[in-house]
Amino acid sequence: ATHYLSCHAAMEAYGMGTMRNLPSPHPIFKLLHPHFRYTMAINCRARASLINDGGIIDRLFAIGGEGRRELMRRGGTAYNIHLTNIKRNTKERGVDDPKTLPGYYYRDDGLKLWNAMESYVRDIVNDFYKDDAEVKGDSELQMWADDIHTNGFPGYHGAEDGHGFPKQIDSKETLIELCTLIMFTGSAQHSAVNFGQYEINGFVPNCPPGMRRPPPTKRGADYQDLLEILPGKLASFLTISVGSALSQYSPDEIFLGSFPAKRFTEHKVQRYIQQFQKALDDITGDIEKRNKTLDVPYKYLLPSRVTNSITA
């Protein structure tokens, strides 16, 4: 739910709404389009062979096909777009204070990236929209919001339409928050939950997808008991293979802060992009300096490792 539902499926909803409602010259299209690259394609592949009925996940995980479907139903009902709003989410979970919870590097690095993205988005929104009235009066933007609210995140099993995404955008601040959320979800959030899969799952006893029999309830279990409990050779091989495949970067990967398509041609926006890239360089320096002091460096949110979009 924190990976496919909150990242892959959410970004597909944002991407479809953008493609259907915003023309390519629209500033919000130009802002968000780099963060949808390959996402629909990788999601189609996942639905065809990974999370399909009888697919790899159904065969590997102890919950099986019906359990997977029930998990997605429950996750989809409870889902709110702000689960990937790191500012809101860490505060709501009470883990936003480094003094109370030190060493939470996802929070520390993620908040820096969120703030850099938010500043970049704010510059662009302020440049193209004079005030809230201009946001309200942008019919294409309002159709975009309505489509994502109604069709991208429809209510089912008792949930309301939108799952936190508004039907209309009535202010610049709302637009800034939503665009930052979309950028962060497709880049930093997905990189944080995706690219460590092989390191976590590659040693199967560390994170087995299922067990062949219940764990021992008394002391005295030996090596053979553990082997009989853990997944067999084929399941272990598939677990390692899937984790390795999903942790790979695309051969033509584009990383955060790179915009080879150059959709924005305005001189002011070029300056905003340079400021954003400078902020990412500063974040890189901070993370690398801290990682030198750690026995196990946290590298998943290094800007040079954060992909612009979901490609795996």
PDB file of N, CA and C in Angstrom, residues 6-73:
ATOM      1  N   SER A   6       0.218   4.102  -3.058  1.00  0.00           N
ATOM      2  CA  SER A   6       0.506   5.496  -2.737  1.00  0.00           C
ATOM      3  C   SER A   6       1.423   6.177  -3.754  1.00  0.00           C
ATOM      4  N   CYS A   7       2.191   5.392  -4.492  1.00  0.00           N
ATOM      5  CA  CYS A   7       3.109   5.992  -5.474  1.00  0.00           C
ATOM      6  C   CYS A   7       2.684   5.680  -6.906  1.00  0.00           C
ATOM      7  N   HIS A   8       2.736   4.413  -7.297  1.00  0.00           N
ATOM      8  CA  HIS A   8       2.443   4.043  -8.682  1.00  0.00           C
ATOM      9  C   HIS A   8       1.025   4.435  -9.097  1.00  0.00           C
ATOM     10  N   ALA A   9       0.031   3.964  -8.350  1.00  0.00           N
ATOM     11  CA  ALA A   9      -1.361   4.208  -8.726  1.00  0.00           C
ATOM     12  C   ALA A   9      -1.707   5.687  -8.622  1.00  0.00           C
ATOM     13  N   ALA A  10      -1.219   6.349  -7.575  1.00  0.00           N
ATOM     14  CA  ALA A  10      -1.511   7.775  -7.415  1.00  0.00           C
ATOM     15  C   ALA A  10      -0.921   8.585  -8.559  1.00  0.00           C
ATOM     16  N   MET A  11       0.322   8.301  -8.940  1.00  0.00           N
ATOM     17  CA  MET A  11       0.946   9.059 -10.018  1.00  0.00           C
ATOM     18  C   MET A  11       0.263   8.793 -11.359  1.00  0.00           C
ATOM     19  N   GLU A  12      -0.286   7.602 -11.535  1.00  0.00           N
ATOM     20  CA  GLU A  12      -1.045   7.334 -12.764  1.00  0.00           C
ATOM     21  C   GLU A  12      -2.301   8.200 -12.815  1.00  0.00           C
ATOM     22  N   ALA A  13      -2.970   8.353 -11.671  1.00  0.00           N
ATOM     23  CA  ALA A  13      -4.158   9.208 -11.623  1.00  0.00           C
ATOM     24  C   ALA A  13      -3.800  10.655 -11.931  1.00  0.00           C
ATOM     25  N   TYR A  14      -2.718  11.140 -11.331  1.00  0.00           N
ATOM     26  CA  TYR A  14      -2.280  12.510 -11.603  1.00  0.00           C
ATOM     27  C   TYR A  14      -1.891  12.676 -13.079  1.00  0.00           C
ATOM     28  N   GLY A  15      -1.187  11.694 -13.601  1.00  0.00           N
ATOM     29  CA  GLY A  15      -0.714  11.768 -14.978  1.00  0.00           C
ATOM     30  C   GLY A  15      -1.853  11.751 -15.981  1.00  0.00           C
ATOM     31  N   MET A  16      -2.823  10.870 -15.767  1.00  0.00           N
ATOM     32  CA  MET A  16      -3.961  10.798 -16.677  1.00  0.00           C
ATOM     33  C   MET A  16      -4.757  12.093 -16.646  1.00  0.00           C
ATOM     34  N   GLY A  17      -4.971  12.636 -15.464  1.00  0.00           N
ATOM     35  CA  GLY A  17      -5.695  13.894 -15.360  1.00  0.00           C
ATOM     36  C   GLY A  17      -4.967  15.028 -16.048  1.00  0.00           C
ATOM     37  N   THR A  18      -3.645  15.029 -15.948  1.00  0.00           N
ATOM     38  CA  THR A  18      -2.842  16.071 -16.591  1.00  0.00           C
ATOM     39  C   THR A  18      -2.902  15.955 -18.102  1.00  0.00           C
ATOM     40  N   MET A  19      -2.731  14.746 -18.623  1.00  0.00           N
ATOM     41  CA  MET A  19      -2.739  14.545 -20.069  1.00  0.00           C
ATOM     42  C   MET A  19      -4.109  14.858 -20.682  1.00  0.00           C
ATOM     43  N   ARG A  20      -5.170  14.589 -19.943  1.00  0.00           N
ATOM     44  CA  ARG A  20      -6.518  14.760 -20.498  1.00  0.00           C
ATOM     45  C   ARG A  20      -7.007  16.205 -20.439  1.00  0.00           C
ATOM     46  N   ASN A  21      -6.472  17.003 -19.527  1.00  0.00           N
ATOM     47  CA  ASN A  21      -7.085  18.310 -19.286  1.00  0.00           C
ATOM     48  C   ASN A  21      -6.175  19.512 -19.488  1.00  0.00           C
ATOM     49  N   LEU A  22      -4.874  19.328 -19.393  1.00  0.00           N
ATOM     50  CA  LEU A  22      -3.969  20.466 -19.523  1.00  0.00           C
ATOM     51  C   LEU A  22      -3.233  20.396 -20.858  1.00  0.00           C
ATOM     52  N   PRO A  23      -3.352  21.407 -21.700  1.00  0.00           N
ATOM     53  CA  PRO A  23      -2.593  21.420 -22.957  1.00  0.00           C
ATOM     54  C   PRO A  23      -1.108  21.581 -22.680  1.00  0.00           C
ATOM     55  N   SER A  24      -0.280  21.150 -23.604  1.00  0.00           N
ATOM     56  CA  SER A  24       1.166  21.148 -23.379  1.00  0.00           C
ATOM     57  C   SER A  24       1.755  22.541 -23.097  1.00  0.00           C
ATOM     58  N   PRO A  25       1.172  23.667 -23.589  1.00  0.00           N
ATOM     59  CA  PRO A  25       1.746  24.975 -23.230  1.00  0.00           C
ATOM     60  C   PRO A  25       1.386  25.451 -21.823  1.00  0.00           C
ATOM     61  N   HIS A  26       0.467  24.740 -21.149  1.00  0.00           N
ATOM     62  CA  HIS A  26       0.028  25.179 -19.820  1.00  0.00           C
ATOM     63  C   HIS A  26       1.186  25.061 -18.828  1.00  0.00           C
ATOM     64  N   PRO A  27       1.396  26.063 -17.976  1.00  0.00           N
ATOM     65  CA  PRO A  27       2.553  26.012 -17.054  1.00  0.00           C
ATOM     66  C   PRO A  27       2.520  24.838 -16.090  1.00  0.00           C
ATOM     67  N   ILE A  28       1.332  24.415 -15.664  1.00  0.00           N
ATOM     68  CA  ILE A  28       1.266  23.279 -14.737  1.00  0.00           C
ATOM     69  C   ILE A  28       1.566  21.981 -15.474  1.00  0.00           C
ATOM     70  N   PHE A  29       1.188  21.891 -16.735  1.00  0.00           N
ATOM     71  CA  PHE A  29       1.583  20.735 -17.546  1.00  0.00           C
ATOM     72  C   PHE A  29       3.107  20.678 -17.649  1.00  0.00           C
ATOM     73  N   LYS A  30       3.728  21.805 -17.973  1.00  0.00           N
ATOM     74  CA  LYS A  30       5.191  21.841 -18.108  1.00  0.00           C
ATOM     75  C   LYS A  30       5.875  21.498 -16.797  1.00  0.00           C
ATOM     76  N   LEU A  31       5.296  21.947 -15.696  1.00  0.00           N
ATOM     77  CA  LEU A  31       5.874  21.703 -14.377  1.00  0.00           C
ATOM     78  C   LEU A  31       5.830  20.226 -13.997  1.00  0.00           C
ATOM     79  N   LEU A  32       4.689  19.574 -14.265  1.00  0.00           N
ATOM     80  CA  LEU A  32       4.474  18.220 -13.768  1.00  0.00           C
ATOM     81  C   LEU A  32       4.845  17.117 -14.752  1.00  0.00           C
ATOM     82  N   HIS A  33       4.821  17.412 -16.045  1.00  0.00           N
ATOM     83  CA  HIS A  33       5.011  16.376 -17.053  1.00  0.00           C
ATOM     84  C   HIS A  33       6.286  15.551 -16.857  1.00  0.00           C
ATOM     85  N   PRO A  34       7.432  16.123 -16.479  1.00  0.00           N
ATOM     86  CA  PRO A  34       8.638  15.292 -16.294  1.00  0.00           C
ATOM     87  C   PRO A  34       8.481  14.194 -15.252  1.00  0.00           C
ATOM     88  N   HIS A  35       7.506  14.336 -14.369  1.00  0.00           N
ATOM     89  CA  HIS A  35       7.361  13.394 -13.268  1.00  0.00           C
ATOM     90  C   HIS A  35       6.389  12.256 -13.575  1.00  0.00           C
ATOM     91  N   PHE A  36       5.923  12.177 -14.827  1.00  0.00           N
ATOM     92  CA  PHE A  36       5.064  11.069 -15.256  1.00  0.00           C
ATOM     93  C   PHE A  36       5.770  10.152 -16.256  1.00  0.00           C
ATOM     94  N   ARG A  37       7.005  10.423 -16.560  1.00  0.00           N
ATOM     95  CA  ARG A  37       7.726   9.678 -17.593  1.00  0.00           C
ATOM     96  C   ARG A  37       7.799   8.183 -17.251  1.00  0.00           C
ATOM     97  N   TYR A  38       7.298   7.346 -18.161  1.00  0.00           N
ATOM     98  CA  TYR A  38       7.315   5.878 -18.069  1.00  0.00           C
ATOM     99  C   TYR A  38       6.379   5.305 -17.005  1.00  0.00           C
ATOM    100  N   THR A  39       5.683   6.153 -16.238  1.00  0.00           N
ATOM    101  CA  THR A  39       4.899   5.630 -15.113  1.00  0.00           C
ATOM    102  C   THR A  39       3.748   4.752 -15.593  1.00  0.00           C
ATOM    103  N   MET A  40       3.003   5.199 -16.593  1.00  0.00           N
ATOM    104  CA  MET A  40       1.889   4.396 -17.083  1.00  0.00           C
ATOM    105  C   MET A  40       2.389   3.064 -17.641  1.00  0.00           C
ATOM    106  N   ALA A  41       3.523   3.098 -18.323  1.00  0.00           N
ATOM    107  CA  ALA A  41       4.075   1.875 -18.916  1.00  0.00           C
ATOM    108  C   ALA A  41       4.464   0.866 -17.841  1.00  0.00           C
ATOM    109  N   ILE A  42       5.159   1.313 -16.807  1.00  0.00           N
ATOM    110  CA  ILE A  42       5.599   0.389 -15.765  1.00  0.00           C
ATOM    111  C   ILE A  42       4.401  -0.138 -14.977  1.00  0.00           C
ATOM    112  N   ASN A  43       3.358   0.690 -14.816  1.00  0.00           N
ATOM    113  CA  ASN A  43       2.158   0.229 -14.122  1.00  0.00           C
ATOM    114  C   ASN A  43       1.427  -0.851 -14.924  1.00  0.00           C
ATOM    115  N   CYS A  44       1.379  -0.675 -16.243  1.00  0.00           N
ATOM    116  CA  CYS A  44       0.746  -1.703 -17.086  1.00  0.00           C
ATOM    117  C   CYS A  44       1.505  -3.024 -16.983  1.00  0.00           C
ATOM    118  N   ARG A  45       2.813  -2.964 -16.970  1.00  0.00           N
ATOM    119  CA  ARG A  45       3.611  -4.178 -16.825  1.00  0.00           C
ATOM    120  C   ARG A  45       3.371  -4.827 -15.468  1.00  0.00           C
ATOM    121  N   ALA A  46       3.258  -4.006 -14.420  1.00  0.00           N
ATOM    122  CA  ALA A  46       3.014  -4.550 -13.082  1.00  0.00           C
ATOM    123  C   ALA A  46       1.664  -5.254 -13.017  1.00  0.00           C
ATOM    124  N   ARG A  47       0.651  -4.645 -13.625  1.00  0.00           N
ATOM    125  CA  ARG A  47      -0.684  -5.248 -13.589  1.00  0.00           C
ATOM    126  C   ARG A  47      -0.765  -6.505 -14.454  1.00  0.00           C
ATOM    127  N   ALA A  48       0.144  -6.620 -15.414  1.00  0.00           N
ATOM    128  CA  ALA A  48       0.126  -7.778 -16.297  1.00  0.00           C
ATOM    129  C   ALA A  48       0.855  -8.982 -15.718  1.00  0.00           C
ATOM    130  N   SER A  49       1.880  -8.762 -14.884  1.00  0.00           N
ATOM    131  CA  SER A  49       2.691  -9.910 -14.459  1.00  0.00           C
ATOM    132  C   SER A  49       3.093  -9.916 -12.983  1.00  0.00           C
ATOM    133  N   LEU A  50       2.910  -8.795 -12.291  1.00  0.00           N
ATOM    134  CA  LEU A  50       3.388  -8.730 -10.904  1.00  0.00           C
ATOM    135  C   LEU A  50       2.246  -8.802  -9.903  1.00  0.00           C
ATOM    136  N   ILE A  51       1.241  -7.943 -10.063  1.00  0.00           N
ATOM    137  CA  ILE A  51       0.139  -7.904  -9.094  1.00  0.00           C
ATOM    138  C   ILE A  51      -1.157  -8.417  -9.708  1.00  0.00           C
ATOM    139  N   ASN A  52      -1.059  -9.118 -10.833  1.00  0.00           N
ATOM    140  CA  ASN A  52      -2.237  -9.706 -11.468  1.00  0.00           C
ATOM    141  C   ASN A  52      -2.669 -10.970 -10.732  1.00  0.00           C
ATOM    142  N   ASP A  53      -3.882 -11.435 -11.005  1.00  0.00           N
ATOM    143  CA  ASP A  53      -4.357 -12.687 -10.411  1.00  0.00           C
ATOM    144  C   ASP A  53      -3.448 -13.834 -10.842  1.00  0.00           C
ATOM    145  N   GLY A  54      -2.916 -14.539  -9.865  1.00  0.00           N
ATOM    146  CA  GLY A  54      -2.013 -15.645 -10.148  1.00  0.00           C
ATOM    147  C   GLY A  54      -0.609 -15.219 -10.503  1.00  0.00           C
ATOM    148  N   GLY A  55      -0.303 -13.929 -10.354  1.00  0.00           N
ATOM    149  CA  GLY A  55       1.019 -13.409 -10.703  1.00  0.00           C
ATOM    150  C   GLY A  55       2.053 -13.660  -9.622  1.00  0.00           C
ATOM    151  N   ILE A  56       3.185 -13.005  -9.768  1.00  0.00           N
ATOM    152  CA  ILE A  56       4.323 -13.261  -8.876  1.00  0.00           C
ATOM    153  C   ILE A  56       3.977 -12.970  -7.421  1.00  0.00           C
ATOM    154  N   ILE A  57       3.310 -11.863  -7.161  1.00  0.00           N
ATOM    155  CA  ILE A  57       2.977 -11.512  -5.774  1.00  0.00           C
ATOM    156  C   ILE A  57       2.037 -12.552  -5.167  1.00  0.00           C
ATOM    157  N   ASP A  58       1.046 -12.990  -5.941  1.00  0.00           N
ATOM    158  CA  ASP A  58       0.124 -14.005  -5.420  1.00  0.00           C
ATOM    159  C   ASP A  58       0.850 -15.301  -5.080  1.00  0.00           C
ATOM    160  N   ARG A  59       1.841 -15.649  -5.875  1.00  0.00           N
ATOM    161  CA  ARG A  59       2.556 -16.901  -5.649  1.00  0.00           C
ATOM    162  C   ARG A  59       3.566 -16.792  -4.504  1.00  0.00           C
ATOM    163  N   LEU A  60       4.082 -15.603  -4.283  1.00  0.00           N
ATOM    164  CA  LEU A  60       5.139 -15.446  -3.286  1.00  0.00           C
ATOM    165  C   LEU A  60       4.606 -15.194  -1.880  1.00  0.00           C
ATOM    166  N   PHE A  61       3.632 -14.307  -1.767  1.00  0.00           N
ATOM    167  CA  PHE A  61       3.233 -13.841  -0.446  1.00  0.00           C
ATOM    168  C   PHE A  61       2.208 -14.770   0.200  1.00  0.00           C
ATOM    169  N   ALA A  62       2.334 -14.900   1.513  1.00  0.00           N
ATOM    170  CA  ALA A  62       1.496 -15.844   2.249  1.00  0.00           C
ATOM    171  C   ALA A  62       0.014 -15.493   2.159  1.00  0.00           C
ATOM    172  N   ILE A  63      -0.326 -14.226   1.961  1.00  0.00           N
ATOM    173  CA  ILE A  63      -1.735 -13.834   1.941  1.00  0.00           C
ATOM    174  C   ILE A  63      -2.438 -14.305   0.670  1.00  0.00           C
ATOM    175  N   GLY A  64      -1.697 -14.636  -0.387  1.00  0.00           N
ATOM    176  CA  GLY A  64      -2.296 -15.155  -1.612  1.00  0.00           C
ATOM    177  C   GLY A  64      -3.097 -14.114  -2.366  1.00  0.00           C
ATOM    178  N   GLY A  65      -3.805 -14.569  -3.395  1.00  0.00           N
ATOM    179  CA  GLY A  65      -4.532 -13.658  -4.261  1.00  0.00           C
ATOM    180  C   GLY A  65      -5.668 -12.939  -3.569  1.00  0.00           C
ATOM    181  N   GLU A  66      -6.488 -13.670  -2.829  1.00  0.00           N
ATOM    182  CA  GLU A  66      -7.615 -13.025  -2.147  1.00  0.00           C
ATOM    183  C   GLU A  66      -7.117 -12.059  -1.084  1.00  0.00           C
ATOM    184  N   GLY A  67      -6.045 -12.429  -0.384  1.00  0.00           N
ATOM    185  CA  GLY A  67      -5.469 -11.528   0.606  1.00  0.00           C
ATOM    186  C   GLY A  67      -4.943 -10.256  -0.038  1.00  0.00           C
ATOM    187  N   ARG A  68      -4.305 -10.401  -1.204  1.00  0.00           N
ATOM    188  CA  ARG A  68      -3.811  -9.218  -1.913  1.00  0.00           C
ATOM    189  C   ARG A  68      -4.967  -8.303  -2.307  1.00  0.00           C
ATOM    190  N   ARG A  69      -6.034  -8.898  -2.834  1.00  0.00           N
ATOM    191  CA  ARG A  69      -7.183  -8.086  -3.238  1.00  0.00           C
ATOM    192  C   ARG A  69      -7.828  -7.389  -2.039  1.00  0.00           C
ATOM    193  N   GLU A  70      -7.913  -8.076  -0.936  1.00  0.00           N
ATOM    194  CA  GLU A  70      -8.482  -7.473   0.266  1.00  0.00           C
ATOM    195  C   GLU A  70      -7.575  -6.364   0.792  1.00  0.00           C
ATOM    196  N   LEU A  71      -6.267  -6.586   0.735  1.00  0.00           N
ATOM    197  CA  LEU A  71      -5.317  -5.555   1.157  1.00  0.00           C
ATOM    198  C   LEU A  71      -5.483  -4.296   0.310  1.00  0.00           C
ATOM    199  N   MET A  72      -5.633  -4.474  -1.008  1.00  0.00           N
ATOM    200  CA  MET A  72      -5.808  -3.324  -1.889  1.00  0.00           C
ATOM    201  C   MET A  72      -7.146  -2.643  -1.633  1.00  0.00           C
ATOM    202  N   ARG A  73      -8.182  -3.428  -1.342  1.00  0.00           N
ATOM    203  CA  ARG A  73      -9.489  -2.832  -1.032  1.00  0.00           C
ATOM    204  C   ARG A  73      -9.408  -1.977   0.228  1.00  0.00           C
TER     205      ARG A  73
END
